[in-house]
Amino acid sequence: MANIASTTASAGTEVTARALREAVFAGLITLGLFVLFVGLKTDQNIRNELVLTQRWGLLAIFVIVAMVGRFLIVAYAQPWLAQRKAVKAAAPEVAKEESFFSRNFSKIAIVALVLYPPVILALTGVQGSLKWVDNFGIQILIYVMLAWGLNIVVGLAGLLDLGYVAFYAVGAYSYALLSSYFGLSFWVLLPVAGLLSACWGMVLGFPVLRLRGDYLAIVTLAFGEIIRLVLINWTEVTKGTFGVSGIAKATLFGIKFDASKDGFAALMGLPISSAYYKIFLFYLALGLCMLTAFVTIRMRRMPIGRAWEALREDEIACRSLGINTVTTKLTAFAMGAMFGGLAGSFFAVRQGFVSPESFVFLESAVILAIVVLGGMGSLTGIAIAAIVMIGGTEILRELTFLKLVFGPNFTPELYRMLIFGLAMVVVMVWKPRGFVGSREPTAFLRERKAVSGSFTKEGHG
Amino acid sequence: MAIETMTTTMTKDPILKVEHLSMRFGGLMAINDFSFEASRGDITALIGPNGAGKTTVFNCITGFYKPTMGMITMKQRSGKEYLLERLPDFEITKHAKVARTFQNIRMFSGMTVLENLLVAQHNKLMQASGYTVLGLLGFPAYRQAAKDAKELARHWLEKASLIDRADDAAGDLPYGAQRRLEIARAMCTEPELLCLDEPAAGLNPRESHALNELLQSIRAETGTSILLIEHDMSVVMEISDHVVVLEYGQKISDGNPDFVKNDPRVIAAYLGVEDKEVEEVIEQIEEIEGGQGGTKQ
C-alpha cells in the first residue's frame, strides 16, 4: 500500500515539476513574441518626433497569463482528460438502448412546435408574443424550409449551389407581382410560385449539367446575382430597388386578418391585434415545413431519391446502371428550387414588402451554412442548425446584460457576425460532418444501421 | 484475314458483334480495326498486355467512349438489335441490357449494400412509382415493386455471399466483397451481356476461385453472356469458352483457350522475344496459318 501511495505521490510531483518547466518555457516564448509588440510602443508627439513608450507592466501580465495557463493545463487539465479517457476505455461497451426522447424526437418536436404559439401567448400576453412568434418562430421556420429545400440539391444530389437565394427571390416576386397586378389570392399563387421557381431551377440546371465542383459553384453564384440584378434593373415591372409594397395578406378560408367587422378578431370575439395573424402565419410556415419534410422523406425512399444520393456518391457508376443523370440532376434542381419558391412566396406574404435587398448573396451563404452545419442530408440536423444559427443571431439582440459587462456603449448586435463565425468554426472543429454526421439508410433487410459519415461523399459538383 | 476464319464460334448465335472498331485519342490509335464476336451464353475473355486497349474496347461497348470508327451490334434474345455506338451510355444498360463493372471499383460507398442493389433497379422502380408521382401519393403498385426489388436484391446478395453485410455501408466492405458487390449490382439491372473489367484483380486465390464459381453460376442460371477483361490466367483459362487477345490495339489471336495458349504470337506478346528470334516466330506463325488455311480448303 505504502508503495503505491509513494508512486502516486512521486508521479504527482513529477507532473508538477513538468508543469513548472513548461510554464517557464511558455513564459519565455510569450516574452519573445510580445516584447516588441506589447512591451514597446512608438508614438508620434506634437513635433512629429517618435516617442518610445515602455509598457513593461502590460507585458508582465501577458507573460504571467501564459505561464499560469500553461501550468494549469499541464498540471490539472491534461491528467484529468487522460483519466477520463481511461475510464471511458475501461467501461464495457454497453449496447446503448435509445432513450424515449431520441427515438421519438421528430414527433416530440412537432408537438412542441404546434404548442409553441399558445404557450408563448399564455406566458407573454398578446402583444409580447409578437416578437417570439414572429422573430423567432416564423423566421426560423422560413430558414428551416429553405435549408431543407437546398438540402435536396446539396445534401442529397451533391450539387453545390451558391445561388439558392435566386429561387427564394423568384418565389417572393412571383407572389408579390402576380397578386398586385392580377389580384390573385395567396392560396392560388403559392403553388404557382413553386412551379415558377421549379422552372427556373431547370433553367439553371441545363447549362450547368456538365459542370462540377468549383465551376458549378461559381456558375450558380452568378445565376443568383443575375436574378437579383434583373430585379433591380427591370424597374417597369419590379419597381427596382424601391421594391413591391402593399402585398395582399393571406386569408384563412376567406377570413381576413384585419380590423374590419368580418375580420378574424371580430368573428372570434378577440381583441384586435396583429398577433393573431402572426400566429396564423406561424402555423402556415409549420405546415409548409412539414410538407417539405414529408416530400423529402418520401422521395429519399423512392428510386429518384436513391438516384440523387447515388449521383453524389459516383456519377459514372450511376450511368453504368442505366440512370439518366441529366433528368436526375434536373429534378434535383427543380425540387430544391420549388421549395425555395414556396418559402419565398411565404416570405412575401409575411413581410408584405419585397425588395432585392432581401436576396443578397449572404442569404445563400447562410442557407448553405445551415445545411453544412446540420450535416448534409439530415433533416433533423438541419432543423437544429437553423435554430442555432438564426435563433442564435436573433437572441444576441436580446442579450442586454452584456451592456452591464462591457459598458453602456456596447451593442451586441454589431458582434453578431463575429460570434456567428466563431460558433461555426467551433462546431466544425467539434463535429466536422455537422450535427448529424451519419446517414440514415433508405431501406434495410434486417436492421436499420446508420451509415457513418466517413463513408458518404460530399459530391463533386 | 486468316485469323477471323479460325474462330470456332462463328456458327453460334452471336450476342455482340464488334466490327472494324477504331478509337483514336489525338495522335494515339488506341484501337485499330478491331473485330470480334461474342456468342450468346459464352464467357468471352479479352486479354492482352498492359496498355493494349482492352478497357478502351469496354468503354466503347458500354458507351463511355464514342468510337472513331466501327460498328458494335448487340443482339438480344428477342432478336432486337441495338447499335451500341449510337446510344448514350445510360441507355446501353437501360435498353440494350449490357451491364458493366469497373477496373477501379465504383460503388456508392456511403449507401448500404442493399441500397446499392436497389439503385441498380432504378428504371424498373421508376416506372412502378409512376415517375415518382404515384409513389409520392402512396399508391400500392410501388410498394409491391419495392418489395420485389428487395427480393431480387436478396437473391443476388445470397449468390454473392454478401447477405450478412446487407445493411452495412458498402464502403465498409473488404476489397473482395466490394468486387462481388459490383457484380451483384450489375446483375440487378438484369442484363443479357455482363461486361467485367478485371473482376479478379487484387483477389487472393481462394477469392478468385469463388469468383469463378459465381460467374459460372450466373451463366448457368440466367443465361447471361459474359465478356471479361482479365490478367489472372487461372480465371481466364478455367472459365472462358473463347479468348480474344489484343496487343497495341490490334487483335493478335482469337479462339478457344487452348488454341490461344499455344499461339506463338500470344507467347511473343506476353513474354517478349529477342530480336534474332523475331524471324523465327514469324516463320512459325506463317507455318501455322498456312496449315490452318490448308485444312480449311
Short mmCIF file of C-alpha atoms in Angstrom, two decimals, chain A residues 294-295 298-304 306-307 309-314 316-325 328 439-449 451 455-457, chain B residues 64 89-90 93-94 100 102 106-112 114-115 118-120 122-123 125-126 129 132 135-138 142 150 154 157 163-164 166-169 171-172 185 189:
data_model
loop_
_atom_site.label_atom_id
_atom_site.label_comp_id
_atom_site.label_asym_id
_atom_site.label_seq_id
_atom_site.Cartn_x
_atom_site.Cartn_y
_atom_site.Cartn_z
CA PHE A 294 -42.79 14.78 -45.96
CA VAL A 295 -41.90 15.07 -49.64
CA ARG A 298 -40.84 10.05 -49.19
CA MET A 299 -38.58 10.87 -52.13
CA ARG A 300 -35.49 9.53 -50.41
CA ARG A 301 -37.16 6.13 -50.25
CA MET A 302 -38.10 6.22 -53.90
CA PRO A 303 -35.89 5.50 -56.89
CA ILE A 304 -35.44 9.18 -57.67
CA ARG A 306 -31.77 6.98 -54.25
CA ALA A 307 -30.58 8.09 -57.66
CA GLU A 309 -27.72 10.04 -53.48
CA ALA A 310 -26.08 7.64 -55.90
CA LEU A 311 -25.24 10.64 -58.08
CA ARG A 312 -23.49 12.23 -55.10
CA GLU A 313 -21.54 9.05 -54.48
CA ASP A 314 -20.45 8.23 -58.02
CA ILE A 316 -20.08 7.27 -63.59
CA ALA A 317 -21.39 4.23 -61.73
CA CYS A 318 -24.87 5.76 -61.98
CA ARG A 319 -24.59 5.97 -65.73
CA SER A 320 -23.35 2.40 -65.94
CA LEU A 321 -26.52 1.30 -64.14
CA GLY A 322 -28.79 2.91 -66.69
CA ILE A 323 -29.67 6.01 -64.69
CA ASN A 324 -30.28 9.09 -66.79
CA THR A 325 -28.08 11.55 -64.93
CA THR A 328 -31.83 13.12 -62.24
CA ARG A 439 -26.73 8.85 -42.83
CA GLU A 440 -29.98 7.01 -42.35
CA PRO A 441 -30.33 4.21 -44.93
CA THR A 442 -33.50 4.25 -47.02
CA ALA A 443 -34.08 0.50 -46.96
CA PHE A 444 -32.91 -2.45 -44.90
CA LEU A 445 -33.18 -6.23 -44.80
CA ARG A 446 -32.65 -6.97 -41.11
CA GLU A 447 -31.89 -3.84 -39.15
CA ARG A 448 -31.53 -0.17 -39.88
CA LYS A 449 -27.93 0.80 -39.22
CA VAL A 451 -24.06 4.80 -42.19
CA PHE A 455 -18.17 6.69 -45.98
CA THR A 456 -20.54 9.17 -47.53
CA LYS A 457 -19.14 11.54 -50.08
CA PHE B 64 -18.39 5.72 -72.15
CA ASP B 89 -24.17 5.34 -72.07
CA PHE B 90 -27.15 5.02 -69.73
CA THR B 93 -27.78 -0.51 -69.81
CA LYS B 94 -31.41 0.55 -69.84
CA ARG B 100 -20.60 -3.42 -66.68
CA PHE B 102 -15.13 -1.10 -63.40
CA ARG B 106 -17.01 2.21 -58.26
CA MET B 107 -19.61 1.67 -55.61
CA PHE B 108 -21.87 4.04 -53.75
CA SER B 109 -19.74 3.75 -50.65
CA GLY B 110 -21.98 5.86 -48.41
CA MET B 111 -25.02 3.77 -49.15
CA THR B 112 -25.69 0.33 -47.72
CA LEU B 114 -28.80 -3.29 -50.18
CA GLU B 115 -29.26 0.29 -51.35
CA LEU B 118 -31.77 -1.03 -55.28
CA VAL B 119 -30.16 1.84 -57.17
CA ALA B 120 -29.34 -0.67 -59.90
CA HIS B 122 -33.76 2.33 -60.82
CA ASN B 123 -35.51 2.18 -64.17
CA LEU B 125 -38.78 1.07 -59.92
CA MET B 126 -39.10 4.45 -61.58
CA SER B 129 -43.60 4.58 -58.99
CA THR B 132 -42.28 9.36 -58.59
CA GLY B 135 -45.21 6.68 -55.36
CA LEU B 136 -45.33 10.05 -53.64
CA LEU B 137 -49.08 9.70 -53.25
CA GLY B 138 -48.58 6.24 -51.76
CA TYR B 142 -44.98 0.98 -55.99
CA LYS B 150 -35.74 -6.10 -52.38
CA ARG B 154 -31.70 -10.52 -51.59
CA LEU B 157 -26.78 -10.91 -52.16
CA ILE B 163 -26.28 -11.35 -47.30
CA ASP B 164 -24.78 -10.93 -43.83
CA ALA B 166 -26.63 -6.28 -46.46
CA ASP B 167 -27.26 -3.41 -44.06
CA ASP B 168 -23.65 -2.23 -43.78
CA ALA B 169 -22.16 0.65 -45.70
CA GLY B 171 -17.52 1.40 -48.23
CA ASP B 172 -17.08 -0.70 -45.10
CA ARG B 185 -25.17 -4.77 -58.59
CA THR B 189 -30.00 -4.44 -63.85
#
